[in-house]
């Protein structure tokens, strides 16, 4: 079968190549899925670099999420229908014509959701809805997040709107304001503009910001802490800048603020099954109803994996880059 594979760890655009691999055979408790579309996530690229929590044996096929058709069942697998269209994440080797998945770890995809949305239905949107649940805000509360034009940021903004939660969405480029506004996302502020913090305070009308989500680190963490209200929560979601969080001790002390880390895999693993099912149900309903948009930047064939990786890392992209076998 065709696949996008790497024989060494390194920069994805340099080490990933189009290749061939044996078609996998499902074992006990597994299904085989024929891939329709698979996204390129940042964590997929860090895995190819050999710098993620999961380090595959080489040679390795990339990818961790996809929408596809159930093609074969492992021994004793029941409750799964051949030909069923499903979405699955937290798996491996989805950048191929076929891949294996747990028989109990998928989401059936309703007809109302197109392949392009279903391919990215779980990993980033579920991280976003879990994060929104994690910060514990209610209808009418204010939240602030940076890198709001990232996949999780855009999704969190849309989910919060559906729940009646107000979000200040920070972007680092002035052009990012129009990009998010075009998706129906409000309260967008560019940190490249002078006086941006005053604009944030004006938007909230003096209401306290209950929680802040930081995906950058460094001085950006301190900026969020500075805007946070008393007894607020600052959540570290990522470190795009690769720097330690720099936070004012004065802001932290006098605001009685709390700083917590968020690792989606850990939070999801500890979540009760009924709650996880409810959150997935909310996601599916919002995507099917058009309230949650999952835009696509471009679709590439596996034979253009190097171009696809470069496109996925380009600044200013408005959606996910997907691979089609």
Tab-separated table of C-alpha atoms in Angstrom:
chain	number	residue	atom	x	y	z
A	1	UNK	CA	0.000	0.000	0.000
A	2	UNK	CA	1.071	3.621	-0.523
A	3	UNK	CA	2.227	5.583	2.500
A	4	UNK	CA	4.269	8.565	3.762
A	5	UNK	CA	7.198	7.071	5.645
A	6	UNK	CA	10.439	8.128	7.315
A	7	UNK	CA	13.527	5.977	7.887
A	8	UNK	CA	15.255	8.409	10.233
A	9	UNK	CA	14.127	11.083	12.674
A	10	UNK	CA	14.579	14.672	11.530
A	11	UNK	CA	12.895	17.635	9.910
A	12	UNK	CA	9.695	16.265	8.332
A	13	UNK	CA	10.155	17.994	4.969
A	14	UNK	CA	13.576	16.359	4.700
A	15	UNK	CA	12.991	12.827	6.006
A	16	UNK	CA	9.418	12.014	4.936
A	17	UNK	CA	9.078	10.292	1.564
A	18	UNK	CA	6.338	8.584	-0.393
A	19	UNK	CA	6.808	4.829	-0.188
A	20	UNK	CA	5.199	1.419	-0.033
A	21	UNK	CA	4.465	-0.777	2.954
A	22	UNK	CA	2.707	-4.069	3.619
A	23	UNK	CA	-1.017	-3.808	4.267
A	24	UNK	CA	-1.624	-4.344	8.009
A	25	UNK	CA	-3.739	-7.225	9.301
A	26	UNK	CA	-6.057	-6.490	12.245
A	27	UNK	CA	-5.440	-8.502	15.399
A	28	UNK	CA	-7.754	-9.214	18.309
A	29	UNK	CA	-9.731	-6.120	19.266
A	30	UNK	CA	-8.651	-4.229	16.143
A	31	UNK	CA	-10.192	-3.054	12.896
A	32	UNK	CA	-8.548	-2.097	9.621
A	33	UNK	CA	-9.561	1.236	8.148
A	34	UNK	CA	-9.285	2.388	4.548
A	35	UNK	CA	-8.125	5.974	4.778
A	36	UNK	CA	-10.151	8.721	3.127
A	37	UNK	CA	-8.384	11.768	4.572
A	38	UNK	CA	-5.805	12.314	7.320
A	39	UNK	CA	-4.661	15.663	8.769
A	40	UNK	CA	-1.142	16.870	9.498
A	41	UNK	CA	-0.976	17.951	13.140
A	42	UNK	CA	1.927	19.670	14.869
A	43	UNK	CA	2.341	16.678	17.169
A	44	UNK	CA	2.666	14.448	14.092
A	45	UNK	CA	5.620	16.547	12.955
A	46	UNK	CA	7.230	16.458	16.407
A	47	UNK	CA	6.854	12.667	16.315
A	48	UNK	CA	8.698	12.553	12.974
A	49	UNK	CA	11.442	14.631	14.587
A	50	UNK	CA	11.667	12.075	17.386
A	51	UNK	CA	10.865	14.724	19.974
A	52	UNK	CA	7.361	13.780	21.102
A	53	UNK	CA	6.105	11.646	23.997
A	54	UNK	CA	5.580	8.738	21.589
A	55	UNK	CA	8.658	7.623	19.613
A	56	UNK	CA	7.929	4.990	16.955
A	57	UNK	CA	10.241	2.264	15.743
A	58	UNK	CA	11.830	3.016	12.385
A	59	UNK	CA	10.957	2.959	9.589
A	60	UNK	CA	7.695	4.599	10.584
A	61	UNK	CA	4.585	5.814	8.797
A	62	UNK	CA	3.334	9.174	10.022
A	63	UNK	CA	-0.104	10.334	11.093
A	64	UNK	CA	-2.389	9.917	14.095
A	65	UNK	CA	-5.941	10.827	12.999
A	66	UNK	CA	-8.153	10.069	10.019
A	67	UNK	CA	-11.595	9.513	8.602
A	68	UNK	CA	-12.033	6.253	6.771
A	69	UNK	CA	-14.095	3.187	5.984
A	70	UNK	CA	-14.011	0.040	8.116
A	71	UNK	CA	-12.372	-2.475	5.791
A	72	UNK	CA	-11.671	-5.556	7.934
A	73	UNK	CA	-12.329	-6.857	11.452
A	74	UNK	CA	-9.965	-8.625	13.807
A	75	UNK	CA	-10.878	-11.896	15.548
A	76	UNK	CA	-13.895	-11.694	17.860
A	77	UNK	CA	-14.638	-8.037	16.996
A	78	UNK	CA	-18.365	-7.338	17.242
A	79	UNK	CA	-20.563	-4.251	17.059
A	80	UNK	CA	-18.662	-2.818	14.083
A	81	UNK	CA	-20.041	-2.824	10.547
A	82	UNK	CA	-17.873	-3.322	7.478
A	83	UNK	CA	-18.223	-0.273	5.229
A	84	UNK	CA	-19.000	2.032	8.168
A	85	UNK	CA	-17.495	5.534	7.938
A	86	UNK	CA	-15.649	6.429	11.112
A	87	UNK	CA	-13.311	9.034	12.591
A	88	UNK	CA	-10.443	7.961	14.815
A	89	UNK	CA	-7.527	9.636	16.587
A	90	UNK	CA	-4.714	8.732	18.990
A	91	UNK	CA	-3.704	5.961	16.583
A	92	UNK	CA	-0.600	5.538	14.427
A	93	UNK	CA	0.349	5.322	10.750
A	94	UNK	CA	-2.718	7.008	9.271
A	95	UNK	CA	-0.696	8.551	6.415
A	96	UNK	CA	-1.283	5.423	4.370
A	97	UNK	CA	-3.976	3.725	2.345
A	98	UNK	CA	-4.879	1.531	5.333
A	99	UNK	CA	-4.214	1.589	9.090
A	100	UNK	CA	-5.239	-0.251	12.235
A	101	UNK	CA	-7.405	1.129	15.033
A	102	UNK	CA	-8.945	-0.175	18.267
A	103	UNK	CA	-12.397	-1.609	17.670
A	104	UNK	CA	-13.833	0.443	20.535
A	105	UNK	CA	-11.991	3.716	20.021
A	106	UNK	CA	-13.732	5.345	17.061
A	107	UNK	CA	-16.540	7.830	16.426
A	108	UNK	CA	-19.231	6.940	13.831
A	109	UNK	CA	-19.563	9.822	11.368
A	110	UNK	CA	-23.091	10.953	10.427
A	111	UNK	CA	-23.864	11.765	6.799
A	112	UNK	CA	-24.223	15.468	7.643
A	113	UNK	CA	-20.483	15.773	8.298
A	114	UNK	CA	-18.239	15.818	5.184
A	115	UNK	CA	-14.944	13.925	5.040
A	116	UNK	CA	-12.932	17.146	5.286
A	117	UNK	CA	-14.441	17.941	8.704
A	118	UNK	CA	-14.565	14.346	9.904
A	119	UNK	CA	-10.827	13.929	9.259
A	120	UNK	CA	-10.074	16.508	11.942
A	121	UNK	CA	-13.078	15.912	14.190
A	122	UNK	CA	-11.363	14.403	17.200
A	123	UNK	CA	-7.803	15.405	18.117
A	124	UNK	CA	-7.904	19.201	18.059
A	125	UNK	CA	-11.668	19.739	18.633
A	126	UNK	CA	-11.732	17.252	21.506
A	127	UNK	CA	-8.666	18.916	23.019
A	128	UNK	CA	-10.487	22.249	22.731
A	129	UNK	CA	-13.753	21.084	24.288
A	130	UNK	CA	-11.875	19.239	27.040
A	131	UNK	CA	-9.814	22.375	27.687
A	132	UNK	CA	-12.970	24.487	27.868
A	133	UNK	CA	-14.404	22.033	30.364
A	134	UNK	CA	-11.094	21.965	32.290
A	135	UNK	CA	-10.996	25.725	32.930
A	136	UNK	CA	-14.426	25.588	34.556
A	137	UNK	CA	-15.970	28.776	33.179
A	138	UNK	CA	-19.705	29.392	32.910
A	139	UNK	CA	-22.091	31.202	30.577
A	140	UNK	CA	-21.336	34.938	30.630
A	141	UNK	CA	-17.734	34.535	31.866
A	142	UNK	CA	-14.711	35.989	30.056
A	143	UNK	CA	-11.720	33.936	28.871
A	144	UNK	CA	-8.584	35.047	27.031
A	145	UNK	CA	-6.343	32.919	24.811
A	146	UNK	CA	-3.288	33.522	22.640
A	147	UNK	CA	-2.544	31.833	19.282
A	148	UNK	CA	-6.291	32.028	18.721
A	149	UNK	CA	-5.788	31.415	14.992
A	150	UNK	CA	-4.432	27.908	15.658
A	151	UNK	CA	-6.631	24.842	15.241
A	152	UNK	CA	-7.417	24.508	18.938
A	153	UNK	CA	-7.788	28.261	19.399
A	154	UNK	CA	-10.354	28.638	16.638
A	155	UNK	CA	-12.273	25.623	17.849
A	156	UNK	CA	-12.276	26.793	21.464
A	157	UNK	CA	-13.614	30.202	20.381
A	158	UNK	CA	-16.501	28.606	18.462
A	159	UNK	CA	-17.314	26.140	21.228
A	160	UNK	CA	-17.302	28.895	23.821
A	161	UNK	CA	-19.654	31.005	21.699
A	162	UNK	CA	-22.088	28.085	21.491
A	163	UNK	CA	-22.015	27.888	25.297
A	164	UNK	CA	-22.468	31.633	25.813
A	165	UNK	CA	-18.899	32.176	27.055
A	166	UNK	CA	-17.005	35.304	25.941
A	167	UNK	CA	-13.467	34.849	24.603
A	168	UNK	CA	-10.765	37.419	23.870
A	169	UNK	CA	-8.804	35.945	20.965
A	170	UNK	CA	-5.206	37.130	20.665
A	171	UNK	CA	-3.231	36.779	17.425
A	172	UNK	CA	0.325	37.842	16.714
A	173	UNK	CA	-0.264	39.304	13.244
A	174	UNK	CA	-2.633	42.103	12.243
A	175	UNK	CA	-3.763	39.942	9.300
A	176	UNK	CA	-4.973	37.326	11.766
A	177	UNK	CA	-7.834	39.583	12.858
A	178	UNK	CA	-9.546	39.420	9.461
A	179	UNK	CA	-8.884	35.682	9.167
A	180	UNK	CA	-10.763	34.913	12.381
A	181	UNK	CA	-13.487	37.478	11.745
A	182	UNK	CA	-14.219	35.710	8.444
A	183	UNK	CA	-14.971	32.562	10.468
A	184	UNK	CA	-17.458	34.456	12.636
A	185	UNK	CA	-15.058	34.698	15.600
A	186	UNK	CA	-15.367	37.959	17.522
A	187	UNK	CA	-13.221	39.885	20.023
A	188	UNK	CA	-9.999	39.361	18.059
A	189	UNK	CA	-6.986	41.486	19.059
A	190	UNK	CA	-3.565	41.639	17.421
A	191	UNK	CA	-0.703	41.859	19.905
A	192	UNK	CA	1.333	43.475	17.130
A	193	UNK	CA	-0.719	46.664	17.507
A	194	UNK	CA	0.048	49.395	20.022
A	195	UNK	CA	-2.181	49.561	23.086
A	196	UNK	CA	-3.580	46.082	22.590
A	197	UNK	CA	-4.014	45.473	26.306
A	198	UNK	CA	-6.175	48.590	26.591
A	199	UNK	CA	-8.330	47.231	23.770
A	200	UNK	CA	-8.776	43.984	25.686
A	201	UNK	CA	-9.880	45.844	28.830
A	202	UNK	CA	-12.315	47.912	26.763
A	203	UNK	CA	-13.832	44.780	25.213
A	204	UNK	CA	-14.594	43.202	28.581
A	205	UNK	CA	-16.143	46.426	29.882
A	206	UNK	CA	-14.293	45.954	33.140
A	207	UNK	CA	-15.595	42.436	33.747
A	208	UNK	CA	-12.946	40.123	35.224
A	209	UNK	CA	-11.237	37.583	32.981
A	210	UNK	CA	-11.765	34.275	34.755
A	211	UNK	CA	-9.291	32.125	32.815
A	212	UNK	CA	-6.435	32.446	30.351
A	213	UNK	CA	-4.987	29.843	27.973
A	214	UNK	CA	-1.319	30.214	27.053
A	215	UNK	CA	0.135	28.346	24.075
A	216	UNK	CA	3.293	30.439	23.668
A	217	UNK	CA	5.227	30.746	26.923
A	218	UNK	CA	7.901	33.350	27.588
A	219	UNK	CA	6.680	36.916	28.011
A	220	UNK	CA	3.295	36.036	26.499
A	221	UNK	CA	2.501	34.118	29.695
A	222	UNK	CA	3.114	37.254	31.731
A	223	UNK	CA	0.879	39.299	29.445
A	224	UNK	CA	-2.017	36.930	30.097
A	225	UNK	CA	-1.382	36.925	33.846
A	226	UNK	CA	-1.394	40.716	33.786
A	227	UNK	CA	-4.871	40.738	32.213
A	228	UNK	CA	-6.297	37.969	34.384
A	229	UNK	CA	-8.846	38.892	37.071
A	230	UNK	CA	-8.590	38.135	40.779
A	231	UNK	CA	-8.622	34.414	41.622
A	232	UNK	CA	-8.173	33.692	37.929
A	233	UNK	CA	-6.702	30.578	36.310
A	234	UNK	CA	-3.771	30.611	33.870
A	235	UNK	CA	-3.468	27.356	31.922
A	236	UNK	CA	-0.304	26.355	30.076
A	237	UNK	CA	-1.458	24.516	26.949
A	238	UNK	CA	1.752	24.679	24.922
A	239	UNK	CA	5.068	26.429	24.397
A	240	UNK	CA	5.241	27.642	20.825
A	241	UNK	CA	8.124	29.951	21.651
A	242	UNK	CA	10.056	27.188	23.419
A	243	UNK	CA	10.740	29.471	26.403
A	244	UNK	CA	9.839	29.038	30.071
A	245	UNK	CA	6.800	30.980	31.237
A	246	UNK	CA	7.802	34.426	32.539
A	247	UNK	CA	5.182	35.545	35.036
A	248	UNK	CA	5.195	38.475	37.442
A	249	UNK	CA	5.273	37.255	41.044
A	250	UNK	CA	3.347	40.406	42.010
A	251	UNK	CA	0.483	39.621	39.621
A	252	UNK	CA	0.386	36.022	40.796
A	253	UNK	CA	0.403	36.896	44.498
A	254	UNK	CA	-1.945	39.865	44.602
A	255	UNK	CA	-4.460	38.298	42.216
A	256	UNK	CA	-4.320	34.997	44.110
A	257	UNK	CA	-3.971	33.409	40.694
A	258	UNK	CA	-3.557	29.713	39.953
A	259	UNK	CA	-1.272	28.328	37.224
A	260	UNK	CA	-1.975	24.829	35.908
A	261	UNK	CA	-0.734	22.685	33.060
A	262	UNK	CA	-3.082	20.939	30.619
A	263	UNK	CA	-2.127	17.724	28.833
A	264	UNK	CA	-5.091	16.532	26.820
A	265	UNK	CA	-4.081	12.866	26.771
A	266	UNK	CA	-3.871	12.751	30.570
A	267	UNK	CA	-7.102	14.669	31.130
A	268	UNK	CA	-8.964	12.507	28.612
A	269	UNK	CA	-7.628	9.272	30.096
A	270	UNK	CA	-8.892	10.288	33.540
A	271	UNK	CA	-12.299	11.369	32.242
A	272	UNK	CA	-15.346	9.176	32.976
A	273	UNK	CA	-16.637	7.390	29.880
A	274	UNK	CA	-20.088	8.978	30.061
A	275	UNK	CA	-18.610	12.473	30.176
A	276	UNK	CA	-16.308	11.732	27.236
A	277	UNK	CA	-19.278	10.460	25.248
A	278	UNK	CA	-21.276	13.590	26.082
A	279	UNK	CA	-18.465	15.881	24.905
A	280	UNK	CA	-18.071	13.922	21.665
A	281	UNK	CA	-21.807	14.148	21.152
A	282	UNK	CA	-21.672	17.916	21.579
A	283	UNK	CA	-18.860	18.152	19.015
A	284	UNK	CA	-20.692	16.065	16.432
A	285	UNK	CA	-23.891	18.082	16.902
A	286	UNK	CA	-22.105	21.428	16.522
A	287	UNK	CA	-20.139	20.352	13.432
A	288	UNK	CA	-23.217	18.826	11.782
A	289	UNK	CA	-25.209	21.991	12.558
A	290	UNK	CA	-22.535	24.312	11.172
A	291	UNK	CA	-21.856	26.075	14.482
A	292	UNK	CA	-18.361	24.580	14.645
A	293	UNK	CA	-16.377	25.051	11.442
A	294	UNK	CA	-13.281	22.962	10.722
A	295	UNK	CA	-11.709	24.667	7.680
A	296	UNK	CA	-9.241	23.038	5.299
A	297	UNK	CA	-6.245	24.864	3.866
A	298	UNK	CA	-5.331	22.281	1.218
A	299	UNK	CA	-5.443	18.585	0.347
A	300	UNK	CA	-2.348	16.764	-0.952
A	301	UNK	CA	-1.715	13.251	-2.199
A	302	UNK	CA	0.761	11.072	-0.314
A	303	UNK	CA	3.180	11.484	-3.215
A	304	UNK	CA	3.378	15.197	-2.338
A	305	UNK	CA	4.138	14.685	1.342
A	306	UNK	CA	7.057	17.138	1.381
A	307	UNK	CA	4.899	19.929	-0.109
A	308	UNK	CA	2.116	19.080	2.326
A	309	UNK	CA	4.413	19.319	5.354
A	310	UNK	CA	5.766	22.672	4.222
A	311	UNK	CA	2.217	23.968	3.654
A	312	UNK	CA	1.138	22.778	7.112
A	313	UNK	CA	3.855	24.903	8.735
A	314	UNK	CA	3.291	28.049	6.646
A	315	UNK	CA	2.262	31.154	8.606
A	316	UNK	CA	-1.170	32.574	7.912
A	317	UNK	CA	-2.876	29.344	6.878
A	318	UNK	CA	-6.588	29.331	7.666
A	319	UNK	CA	-7.222	25.601	8.051
A	320	UNK	CA	-5.760	22.124	8.295
A	321	UNK	CA	-3.638	20.515	5.618
A	322	UNK	CA	-4.999	17.058	4.796
A	323	UNK	CA	-3.538	14.027	3.044
A	324	UNK	CA	-5.490	11.834	0.636
A	325	UNK	CA	-4.095	8.393	-0.315
